[in-house]
mmCIF file of C-alpha atoms and ligand atoms in Angstrom:
data_model
loop_
_atom_site.group_PDB
_atom_site.id
_atom_site.type_symbol
_atom_site.label_atom_id
_atom_site.label_comp_id
_atom_site.label_asym_id
_atom_site.label_seq_id
_atom_site.Cartn_x
_atom_site.Cartn_y
_atom_site.Cartn_z
ATOM 1 C CA MET A 10 3.976 38.956 -16.027
ATOM 2 C CA SER A 11 2.286 36.213 -18.065
ATOM 3 C CA PHE A 12 -0.519 33.533 -18.064
ATOM 4 C CA LEU A 13 0.317 30.214 -19.116
ATOM 5 C CA ILE A 14 -1.959 27.394 -20.818
ATOM 6 C CA ILE A 15 -0.984 23.828 -20.427
ATOM 7 C CA SER A 16 -3.240 21.315 -21.837
ATOM 8 C CA SER A 17 -1.319 18.581 -23.323
ATOM 9 C CA GLN A 18 -4.167 16.228 -23.743
ATOM 10 C CA ARG A 19 -6.819 18.622 -24.727
ATOM 11 C CA ASP A 20 -7.215 21.156 -27.427
ATOM 12 C CA PRO A 21 -6.431 24.318 -25.806
ATOM 13 C CA LYS A 22 -8.217 26.644 -28.462
ATOM 14 C CA GLY A 23 -11.454 26.856 -26.533
ATOM 15 C CA TRP A 24 -9.567 28.345 -23.720
ATOM 16 C CA VAL A 25 -7.634 30.695 -25.519
ATOM 17 C CA GLN A 26 -10.556 32.013 -27.171
ATOM 18 C CA ALA A 27 -12.540 32.287 -24.042
ATOM 19 C CA LEU A 28 -9.667 34.116 -22.240
ATOM 20 C CA LYS A 29 -8.924 36.509 -24.869
ATOM 21 C CA GLU A 30 -12.703 37.519 -25.154
ATOM 22 C CA LYS A 31 -12.912 38.454 -21.508
ATOM 23 C CA GLN A 32 -9.513 39.955 -21.537
ATOM 24 C CA PRO A 33 -8.018 40.952 -24.834
ATOM 25 C CA ASP A 34 -4.773 42.287 -23.579
ATOM 26 C CA LEU A 35 -3.960 38.984 -21.434
ATOM 27 C CA ASP A 36 -0.278 38.001 -21.984
ATOM 28 C CA LEU A 37 -0.950 34.473 -22.988
ATOM 29 C CA GLU A 38 1.540 31.802 -23.547
ATOM 30 C CA VAL A 39 0.460 28.216 -24.634
ATOM 31 C CA TYR A 40 2.776 25.345 -23.522
ATOM 32 C CA PRO A 41 5.358 24.332 -24.780
ATOM 33 C CA ASP A 42 5.885 27.623 -26.947
ATOM 34 C CA VAL A 43 6.890 29.864 -23.975
ATOM 35 C CA ALA A 44 8.923 32.853 -24.992
ATOM 36 C CA ASP A 45 10.060 33.611 -21.305
ATOM 37 C CA PRO A 46 9.353 31.245 -18.689
ATOM 38 C CA SER A 47 10.612 33.617 -15.849
ATOM 39 C CA LYS A 48 7.541 35.969 -16.809
ATOM 40 C CA VAL A 49 4.868 33.214 -16.147
ATOM 41 C CA GLU A 50 3.249 33.659 -12.736
ATOM 42 C CA PHE A 51 -0.152 31.864 -13.341
ATOM 43 C CA ALA A 52 -0.644 28.510 -14.991
ATOM 44 C CA LEU A 53 -3.976 27.143 -16.080
ATOM 45 C CA SER A 54 -3.346 23.365 -16.570
ATOM 46 C CA TRP A 55 -4.757 20.050 -17.247
ATOM 47 C CA LYS A 56 -2.663 16.961 -16.989
ATOM 48 C CA HIS A 57 0.962 18.728 -17.400
ATOM 49 C CA PRO A 58 3.833 16.725 -18.152
ATOM 50 C CA HIS A 59 5.591 16.036 -14.585
ATOM 51 C CA GLY A 60 8.619 18.067 -13.767
ATOM 52 C CA ILE A 61 7.839 21.046 -16.052
ATOM 53 C CA PHE A 62 6.998 23.483 -13.385
ATOM 54 C CA LYS A 63 10.634 23.678 -12.218
ATOM 55 C CA ASP A 64 11.416 25.619 -15.247
ATOM 56 C CA TYR A 65 8.952 28.440 -14.104
ATOM 57 C CA PRO A 66 10.663 30.268 -11.189
ATOM 58 C CA ASN A 67 8.225 32.878 -10.560
ATOM 59 C CA LEU A 68 5.185 30.694 -10.739
ATOM 60 C CA LYS A 69 2.743 31.310 -7.916
ATOM 61 C CA VAL A 70 -0.570 29.804 -8.853
ATOM 62 C CA ILE A 71 -1.533 26.788 -10.761
ATOM 63 C CA ALA A 72 -5.458 26.545 -11.679
ATOM 64 C CA SER A 73 -6.916 23.220 -12.604
ATOM 65 C CA MET A 74 -9.107 23.268 -15.735
ATOM 66 C CA GLY A 75 -11.347 20.747 -13.907
ATOM 67 C CA ALA A 76 -12.852 20.118 -10.466
ATOM 68 C CA GLY A 77 -10.190 17.705 -9.642
ATOM 69 C CA ILE A 78 -6.464 18.515 -8.858
ATOM 70 C CA ASP A 79 -5.094 14.967 -8.389
ATOM 71 C CA HIS A 80 -3.249 15.463 -11.916
ATOM 72 C CA ILE A 81 -1.449 18.259 -10.431
ATOM 73 C CA ILE A 82 -0.492 17.371 -7.001
ATOM 74 C CA GLU A 83 0.608 13.793 -8.153
ATOM 75 C CA ASP A 84 3.698 15.653 -9.706
ATOM 76 C CA PRO A 85 6.134 15.530 -6.719
ATOM 77 C CA ASP A 86 8.171 18.568 -7.884
ATOM 78 C CA ILE A 87 5.447 21.284 -7.340
ATOM 79 C CA PRO A 88 6.879 23.323 -4.450
ATOM 80 C CA LYS A 89 4.509 23.714 -1.436
ATOM 81 C CA ASN A 90 4.188 27.631 -1.689
ATOM 82 C CA ILE A 91 2.379 27.315 -5.215
ATOM 83 C CA LYS A 92 -1.377 27.825 -4.628
ATOM 84 C CA ILE A 93 -3.574 25.417 -6.566
ATOM 85 C CA THR A 94 -6.999 26.203 -7.456
ATOM 86 C CA ARG A 95 -9.815 24.379 -8.858
ATOM 87 C CA VAL A 96 -13.169 24.926 -10.590
ATOM 88 C CA ILE A 97 -16.433 24.960 -8.996
ATOM 89 C CA ASP A 98 -19.140 25.652 -11.584
ATOM 90 C CA GLU A 99 -22.830 25.478 -11.729
ATOM 91 C CA GLN A 100 -22.924 23.976 -15.267
ATOM 92 C CA LEU A 101 -20.181 21.382 -14.333
ATOM 93 C CA THR A 102 -22.459 20.301 -11.512
ATOM 94 C CA ARG A 103 -25.607 20.382 -13.605
ATOM 95 C CA ASP A 104 -23.755 18.293 -16.406
ATOM 96 C CA MET A 105 -22.460 15.748 -13.557
ATOM 97 C CA SER A 106 -26.046 15.488 -12.011
ATOM 98 C CA VAL A 107 -27.913 14.785 -15.550
ATOM 99 C CA PHE A 108 -25.328 12.243 -16.270
ATOM 100 C CA VAL A 109 -25.362 10.232 -13.228
ATOM 101 C CA LEU A 110 -29.140 10.227 -13.463
ATOM 102 C CA ALA A 111 -29.013 9.019 -16.918
ATOM 103 C CA LEU A 112 -26.673 6.200 -15.945
ATOM 104 C CA ILE A 113 -28.825 5.177 -13.159
ATOM 105 C CA MET A 114 -32.024 5.508 -15.381
ATOM 106 C CA ASP A 115 -30.265 3.398 -18.105
ATOM 107 C CA TYR A 116 -29.628 0.688 -15.381
ATOM 108 C CA ILE A 117 -33.049 0.513 -13.619
ATOM 109 C CA ARG A 118 -34.760 0.497 -17.234
ATOM 110 C CA ASN A 119 -32.494 -1.936 -18.753
ATOM 111 C CA LEU A 120 -32.160 0.626 -21.683
ATOM 112 C CA SER A 121 -28.842 -0.580 -22.945
ATOM 113 C CA PHE A 122 -29.901 -4.201 -22.871
ATOM 114 C CA HIS A 123 -32.885 -3.510 -25.169
ATOM 115 C CA TYR A 124 -31.035 -1.176 -27.434
ATOM 116 C CA CYS A 125 -28.648 -3.992 -28.263
ATOM 117 C CA SER A 126 -30.925 -7.124 -27.780
ATOM 118 C CA LYS A 127 -32.421 -6.636 -30.942
ATOM 119 C CA GLU A 128 -35.341 -8.829 -29.778
ATOM 120 C CA TRP A 129 -38.751 -8.058 -28.565
ATOM 121 C CA LYS A 130 -38.189 -9.218 -24.923
ATOM 122 C CA PRO A 131 -39.905 -7.021 -22.418
ATOM 123 C CA THR A 132 -37.946 -7.059 -19.042
ATOM 124 C CA LYS A 133 -38.982 -6.052 -15.408
ATOM 125 C CA TYR A 134 -37.767 -2.705 -14.264
ATOM 126 C CA LEU A 135 -37.149 -1.092 -10.983
ATOM 127 C CA ARG A 136 -38.525 2.356 -10.104
ATOM 128 C CA PRO A 137 -36.690 5.217 -8.418
ATOM 129 C CA GLU A 138 -38.767 4.948 -5.030
ATOM 130 C CA GLU A 139 -37.268 1.228 -4.810
ATOM 131 C CA ILE A 140 -33.771 2.323 -5.054
ATOM 132 C CA GLN A 141 -31.391 3.757 -2.695
ATOM 133 C CA VAL A 142 -28.542 5.499 -4.224
ATOM 134 C CA GLY A 143 -25.451 5.947 -1.994
ATOM 135 C CA ILE A 144 -23.028 8.873 -3.047
ATOM 136 C CA MET A 145 -19.523 8.768 -1.747
ATOM 137 C CA GLY A 146 -18.390 12.192 -1.642
ATOM 138 C CA MET A 147 -20.848 14.766 -0.569
ATOM 139 C CA GLY A 148 -18.985 17.938 -2.063
ATOM 140 C CA ILE A 149 -20.062 20.109 -4.799
ATOM 141 C CA LEU A 150 -20.903 17.479 -7.148
ATOM 142 C CA GLY A 151 -22.154 14.866 -4.784
ATOM 143 C CA VAL A 152 -24.593 17.234 -3.338
ATOM 144 C CA GLY A 153 -25.729 18.307 -6.867
ATOM 145 C CA VAL A 154 -26.240 14.807 -7.909
ATOM 146 C CA ALA A 155 -28.288 14.139 -4.609
ATOM 147 C CA GLU A 156 -30.494 17.004 -5.234
ATOM 148 C CA LYS A 157 -31.415 15.762 -8.758
ATOM 149 C CA LEU A 158 -31.850 12.183 -7.540
ATOM 150 C CA ILE A 159 -34.277 13.362 -4.727
ATOM 151 C CA ARG A 160 -36.288 15.388 -7.362
ATOM 152 C CA ASN A 161 -36.673 12.201 -9.220
ATOM 153 C CA LYS A 162 -38.056 10.190 -6.277
ATOM 154 C CA PHE A 163 -34.945 8.053 -5.406
ATOM 155 C CA HIS A 164 -33.771 7.489 -1.807
ATOM 156 C CA VAL A 165 -30.339 9.092 -1.369
ATOM 157 C CA THR A 166 -27.753 8.602 1.203
ATOM 158 C CA GLY A 167 -24.363 10.346 1.253
ATOM 159 C CA TRP A 168 -20.936 9.555 2.934
ATOM 160 C CA SER A 169 -18.099 12.289 3.487
ATOM 161 C CA ARG A 170 -15.142 12.716 5.652
ATOM 162 C CA THR A 171 -16.940 15.268 8.010
ATOM 163 C CA LYS A 172 -20.544 15.470 9.127
ATOM 164 C CA LYS A 173 -23.211 16.860 7.014
ATOM 165 C CA GLU A 174 -26.655 17.958 7.084
ATOM 166 C CA ILE A 175 -28.285 17.932 3.738
ATOM 167 C CA LEU A 176 -32.237 18.214 3.170
ATOM 168 C CA GLY A 177 -33.622 14.922 2.063
ATOM 169 C CA VAL A 178 -30.451 13.016 2.460
ATOM 170 C CA THR A 179 -29.403 10.402 5.020
ATOM 171 C CA THR A 180 -25.799 11.367 6.003
ATOM 172 C CA PHE A 181 -22.887 9.248 7.051
ATOM 173 C CA HIS A 182 -19.320 10.353 7.638
ATOM 174 C CA GLY A 183 -15.857 8.715 8.409
ATOM 175 C CA ASP A 184 -14.675 5.335 8.295
ATOM 176 C CA ASN A 185 -16.948 4.329 11.419
ATOM 177 C CA GLU A 186 -19.924 4.912 9.452
ATOM 178 C CA LEU A 187 -18.880 3.449 6.080
ATOM 179 C CA ASN A 188 -20.308 0.041 6.579
ATOM 180 C CA ASN A 189 -23.800 1.257 7.645
ATOM 181 C CA PHE A 190 -23.770 3.588 4.627
ATOM 182 C CA LEU A 191 -22.883 0.905 2.258
ATOM 183 C CA SER A 192 -25.355 -1.822 4.006
ATOM 184 C CA GLU A 193 -28.552 -0.701 2.056
ATOM 185 C CA THR A 194 -26.984 0.939 -0.906
ATOM 186 C CA ASN A 195 -28.468 -0.420 -4.285
ATOM 187 C CA VAL A 196 -26.554 1.895 -6.275
ATOM 188 C CA LEU A 197 -23.195 3.363 -5.312
ATOM 189 C CA VAL A 198 -21.920 6.374 -6.903
ATOM 190 C CA CYS A 199 -18.227 7.454 -6.460
ATOM 191 C CA LEU A 200 -17.764 11.096 -6.390
ATOM 192 C CA LEU A 201 -14.715 11.305 -4.127
ATOM 193 C CA PRO A 202 -11.519 13.313 -5.043
ATOM 194 C CA LEU A 203 -8.754 11.087 -5.494
ATOM 195 C CA THR A 204 -6.172 11.210 -2.548
ATOM 196 C CA SER A 205 -3.934 8.950 -0.739
ATOM 197 C CA GLU A 206 -6.942 8.047 1.376
ATOM 198 C CA THR A 207 -9.399 7.372 -1.199
ATOM 199 C CA GLU A 208 -7.059 5.582 -3.933
ATOM 200 C CA ASN A 209 -8.160 1.773 -4.234
ATOM 201 C CA ILE A 210 -11.357 2.513 -2.211
ATOM 202 C CA LEU A 211 -13.728 0.806 -4.468
ATOM 203 C CA ASN A 212 -12.435 -2.839 -3.620
ATOM 204 C CA LYS A 213 -13.467 -6.219 -2.787
ATOM 205 C CA GLN A 214 -13.866 -5.661 1.030
ATOM 206 C CA LEU A 215 -16.043 -2.654 0.286
ATOM 207 C CA PHE A 216 -18.235 -4.313 -2.549
ATOM 208 C CA GLU A 217 -18.905 -7.106 -0.049
ATOM 209 C CA LYS A 218 -20.650 -4.828 2.479
ATOM 210 C CA LEU A 219 -22.870 -3.796 -0.462
ATOM 211 C CA PRO A 220 -26.190 -5.739 -0.827
ATOM 212 C CA GLU A 221 -26.218 -8.557 -3.328
ATOM 213 C CA GLY A 222 -27.080 -7.105 -6.604
ATOM 214 C CA ALA A 223 -25.795 -3.726 -5.908
ATOM 215 C CA TYR A 224 -24.723 -1.606 -8.896
ATOM 216 C CA VAL A 225 -21.463 0.664 -9.004
ATOM 217 C CA ILE A 226 -21.072 3.956 -10.797
ATOM 218 C CA ASN A 227 -17.665 5.506 -10.809
ATOM 219 C CA VAL A 228 -17.500 9.059 -12.157
ATOM 220 C CA ALA A 229 -14.756 10.261 -10.107
ATOM 221 C CA ARG A 230 -11.303 8.945 -11.078
ATOM 222 C CA GLY A 231 -10.075 5.510 -12.334
ATOM 223 C CA PRO A 232 -7.469 4.874 -9.326
ATOM 224 C CA HIS A 233 -10.436 4.755 -6.939
ATOM 225 C CA LEU A 234 -11.328 1.385 -8.527
ATOM 226 C CA VAL A 235 -9.490 -1.838 -8.026
ATOM 227 C CA GLU A 236 -10.254 -3.350 -11.474
ATOM 228 C CA GLU A 237 -9.830 -6.875 -10.760
ATOM 229 C CA ASP A 238 -12.070 -6.828 -7.695
ATOM 230 C CA LEU A 239 -14.915 -5.253 -9.867
ATOM 231 C CA LEU A 240 -14.683 -8.010 -12.313
ATOM 232 C CA GLU A 241 -14.601 -10.715 -9.729
ATOM 233 C CA MET A 242 -17.664 -9.223 -7.973
ATOM 234 C CA ILE A 243 -19.621 -8.944 -10.983
ATOM 235 C CA GLN A 244 -18.590 -12.562 -12.148
ATOM 236 C CA LYS A 245 -19.660 -14.042 -8.933
ATOM 237 C CA GLY A 246 -23.092 -12.349 -9.212
ATOM 238 C CA HIS A 247 -22.551 -10.045 -6.149
ATOM 239 C CA LEU A 248 -22.726 -6.907 -7.980
ATOM 240 C CA SER A 249 -25.162 -6.500 -11.026
ATOM 241 C CA GLY A 250 -22.869 -4.607 -13.134
ATOM 242 C CA ALA A 251 -21.210 -1.285 -13.351
ATOM 243 C CA ALA A 252 -20.983 2.202 -15.043
ATOM 244 C CA LEU A 253 -17.482 3.726 -15.496
ATOM 245 C CA ASP A 254 -16.540 6.981 -16.843
ATOM 246 C CA VAL A 255 -12.885 7.003 -15.413
ATOM 247 C CA PHE A 256 -10.043 4.703 -15.647
ATOM 248 C CA ARG A 257 -6.575 4.165 -14.554
ATOM 249 C CA LYS A 258 -5.413 4.469 -17.994
ATOM 250 C CA GLU A 259 -7.178 6.742 -20.451
ATOM 251 C CA PRO A 260 -7.879 6.183 -23.155
ATOM 252 C CA LEU A 261 -9.079 2.692 -21.897
ATOM 253 C CA PRO A 262 -6.945 0.216 -23.840
ATOM 254 C CA GLU A 263 -8.511 -1.589 -26.776
ATOM 255 C CA ASP A 264 -7.884 -4.717 -25.165
ATOM 256 C CA HIS A 265 -9.253 -3.983 -21.817
ATOM 257 C CA PRO A 266 -11.720 -6.663 -20.540
ATOM 258 C CA PHE A 267 -14.159 -3.739 -19.575
ATOM 259 C CA TRP A 268 -14.896 -3.203 -23.102
ATOM 260 C CA THR A 269 -16.288 -6.807 -23.704
ATOM 261 C CA ASN A 270 -18.062 -7.274 -20.294
ATOM 262 C CA ASP A 271 -21.796 -6.906 -21.036
ATOM 263 C CA LYS A 272 -22.347 -5.991 -17.402
ATOM 264 C CA ILE A 273 -20.134 -2.947 -17.735
ATOM 265 C CA ARG A 274 -20.846 0.349 -19.448
ATOM 266 C CA VAL A 275 -17.927 2.439 -20.442
ATOM 267 C CA THR A 276 -17.998 5.951 -21.269
ATOM 268 C CA PRO A 277 -14.941 8.214 -22.085
ATOM 269 C CA HIS A 278 -14.620 10.526 -19.342
ATOM 270 C CA ILE A 279 -17.443 12.688 -20.421
ATOM 271 C CA ALA A 280 -19.594 12.778 -17.185
ATOM 272 C CA SER A 281 -18.775 16.473 -16.746
ATOM 273 C CA VAL A 282 -16.338 18.373 -19.057
ATOM 274 C CA THR A 283 -15.535 22.060 -18.199
ATOM 275 C CA ASN A 284 -17.087 24.709 -20.323
ATOM 276 C CA PRO A 285 -14.309 27.251 -20.681
ATOM 277 C CA LYS A 286 -16.922 30.061 -21.442
ATOM 278 C CA THR A 287 -18.588 29.576 -17.921
ATOM 279 C CA VAL A 288 -15.330 29.061 -16.073
ATOM 280 C CA VAL A 289 -12.987 31.685 -17.541
ATOM 281 C CA PRO A 290 -14.571 34.567 -15.285
ATOM 282 C CA GLN A 291 -13.608 32.713 -12.141
ATOM 283 C CA ILE A 292 -10.071 31.871 -13.474
ATOM 284 C CA LEU A 293 -9.379 35.444 -14.345
ATOM 285 C CA ASP A 294 -10.844 36.836 -11.166
ATOM 286 C CA ASN A 295 -8.068 34.592 -9.488
ATOM 287 C CA TYR A 296 -5.585 35.945 -11.837
ATOM 288 C CA ARG A 297 -6.356 39.571 -10.914
ATOM 289 C CA ARG A 298 -6.380 38.511 -7.103
ATOM 290 C CA MET A 299 -3.119 37.134 -7.386
ATOM 291 C CA GLN A 300 -1.743 40.370 -9.202
ATOM 292 C CA ASP A 301 -3.266 42.489 -6.434
ATOM 293 C CA GLY A 302 -1.934 40.447 -3.678
ATOM 294 C CA LYS A 303 -5.673 39.437 -2.598
ATOM 295 C CA GLU A 304 -6.674 35.879 -1.151
ATOM 296 C CA LEU A 305 -7.377 33.572 -3.984
ATOM 297 C CA GLU A 306 -10.874 31.670 -4.368
ATOM 298 C CA LYS A 307 -11.500 27.926 -4.693
ATOM 299 C CA VAL A 308 -7.924 27.180 -3.234
ATOM 300 C CA VAL A 309 -7.431 23.398 -2.466
ATOM 301 C CA ASP A 310 -5.921 22.254 0.757
ATOM 302 C CA ARG A 311 -2.377 20.660 -0.063
ATOM 303 C CA GLU A 312 -2.715 18.689 3.108
ATOM 304 C CA LYS A 313 -6.152 17.283 2.505
ATOM 305 C CA GLU A 314 -5.377 16.750 -1.154
ATOM 306 C CA TYR A 315 -8.546 18.368 -2.241
HETATM 307 P P1 LIG B 406 -15.362 18.341 -3.324
HETATM 308 O O1 LIG B 406 -16.271 19.347 -3.445
HETATM 309 O O2 LIG B 406 -13.895 18.678 -2.818
HETATM 310 O O3 LIG B 406 -16.062 17.288 -2.643
HETATM 311 C C1 LIG B 406 -15.337 16.047 -2.312
HETATM 312 C C2 LIG B 406 -16.005 15.250 -1.240
HETATM 313 O O4 LIG B 406 -15.372 14.070 -0.884
HETATM 314 C C3 LIG B 406 -16.474 16.009 0.213
HETATM 315 O O5 LIG B 406 -17.600 15.697 0.540
HETATM 316 C C4 LIG B 406 -15.403 15.297 1.094
HETATM 317 O O6 LIG B 406 -15.839 15.287 2.324
HETATM 318 C C5 LIG B 406 -15.321 13.734 0.476
HETATM 319 N N1 LIG B 406 -14.081 13.078 0.980
HETATM 320 C C6 LIG B 406 -12.726 13.439 0.686
HETATM 321 N N2 LIG B 406 -12.078 12.523 1.103
HETATM 322 C C7 LIG B 406 -12.653 11.657 1.799
HETATM 323 C C8 LIG B 406 -12.447 10.566 2.743
HETATM 324 N N3 LIG B 406 -11.169 10.248 2.697
HETATM 325 N N4 LIG B 406 -13.558 9.893 3.136
HETATM 326 C C9 LIG B 406 -14.715 10.374 2.823
HETATM 327 N N5 LIG B 406 -15.158 11.358 2.330
HETATM 328 C C10 LIG B 406 -14.220 12.048 1.519
HETATM 329 O O7 LIG B 406 -15.173 17.734 -4.792
HETATM 330 P P2 LIG B 406 -16.152 17.799 -6.068
HETATM 331 O O8 LIG B 406 -16.062 19.004 -6.767
HETATM 332 O O9 LIG B 406 -17.553 17.346 -5.579
HETATM 333 O O10 LIG B 406 -15.575 16.679 -7.226
HETATM 334 C C11 LIG B 406 -15.338 15.349 -6.749
HETATM 335 C C12 LIG B 406 -14.551 14.757 -7.943
HETATM 336 O O11 LIG B 406 -15.143 14.334 -9.160
HETATM 337 C C13 LIG B 406 -13.391 15.514 -8.411
HETATM 338 O O12 LIG B 406 -12.272 15.432 -7.587
HETATM 339 C C14 LIG B 406 -12.918 14.748 -9.688
HETATM 340 O O13 LIG B 406 -11.978 13.972 -9.649
HETATM 341 C C15 LIG B 406 -14.380 13.950 -10.115
HETATM 342 N N6 LIG B 406 -14.834 14.628 -11.458
HETATM 343 C C16 LIG B 406 -15.071 13.854 -12.365
HETATM 344 C C17 LIG B 406 -15.689 14.388 -13.478
HETATM 345 C C18 LIG B 406 -15.828 13.479 -14.675
HETATM 346 O O14 LIG B 406 -16.105 13.985 -15.963
HETATM 347 N N7 LIG B 406 -15.870 12.105 -14.668
HETATM 348 C C19 LIG B 406 -15.889 15.684 -13.665
HETATM 349 C C20 LIG B 406 -15.731 16.451 -12.619
HETATM 350 C C21 LIG B 406 -15.054 16.070 -11.525
HETATM 351 P P3 LIG B 406 -15.940 16.585 3.358
HETATM 352 O O15 LIG B 406 -17.148 17.159 2.531
HETATM 353 O O16 LIG B 406 -16.016 16.113 4.748
HETATM 354 O O17 LIG B 406 -14.584 17.321 2.936
HETATM 355 C C1 LIG B 407 -13.044 16.195 -14.657
HETATM 356 O O1 LIG B 407 -12.645 15.199 -14.499
HETATM 357 C C2 LIG B 407 -12.767 17.506 -13.578
HETATM 358 O O2 LIG B 407 -12.087 16.980 -12.636
HETATM 359 O O3 LIG B 407 -13.295 18.231 -13.836
#
């Protein structure tokens, strides 16, 4: 039985090292140099080339290297009986919370503007108490971000699929409550998983429900956002700007208009990057569970797509 790492777009070295440190006798293979595909039962994966899992007849589990699993389930060739797991990690949540706080602070204190202006030109700024941050997606990361913002005196609302009670957060759920959620949101943060229901959710109709001058932060996935709609709503002045960490095409092409729009801040998918060291114990725990025929942890619901 072997353990396969597939990490076509990220260097797998950190994972190999962390796995070997925790379990030196692990029979580890790194794609594409796989001696015997029929021995592979567990794959740890990030953005695998579609269709390759057909070559692994005894594969039972695909573990995502990150919180999102859209990069796995968008491959139509993955048999339904294969279990898919995701990462839940305190450090990943902390990194995301700090990152979103930093983006909001940059926005309300005009920091990027001042760094770039090279002029002594004080601007008016907003205070956290004056801002309502609306978080779309009140899962592991959304709740972590909410807690961080509340500690920093922001007003926080959250929107999810099912009803939630979260201390200090005004919560909304389902399509029926989306408009109410949006109507008083000054800073909208997207932390939804990418599913057939949430793809393109950040579109013109949704932006129109936000108050004039609202700011949009997307730290979830590129396909949540209809890019032309964002550009149009910024150009019209309905939105004051956006901070984007994720894109339909990554790396963001050099000639993409987001790079040169002075109302849009671009970061290269760095909001929260999994640290192999902190996550390897939960991955190996699931590997052992699989070997012992036990229930796995952090399994995603293939029907819900997250
Ligand atoms: P999660 O725990 O699964 O939470 C997802 C949340 O979204 C839940 O609250 C869920 O509602 C809500 N949701 C799902 N579908 C919905 C719908 N149709 N309408 C309304 N709400 C819906 O996920 P997470 O761990 O917080 O991660 C969220 C996403 O962040 C990941 O999927 C990934 O794409 C992204 N991410 C990005 C980075 C980065 O560096 N930029 C890093 C890590 C993760 P319920 O609670 O009612 O189920
Ligand atoms: C990163 O984007 C993740 O899903 O963990």
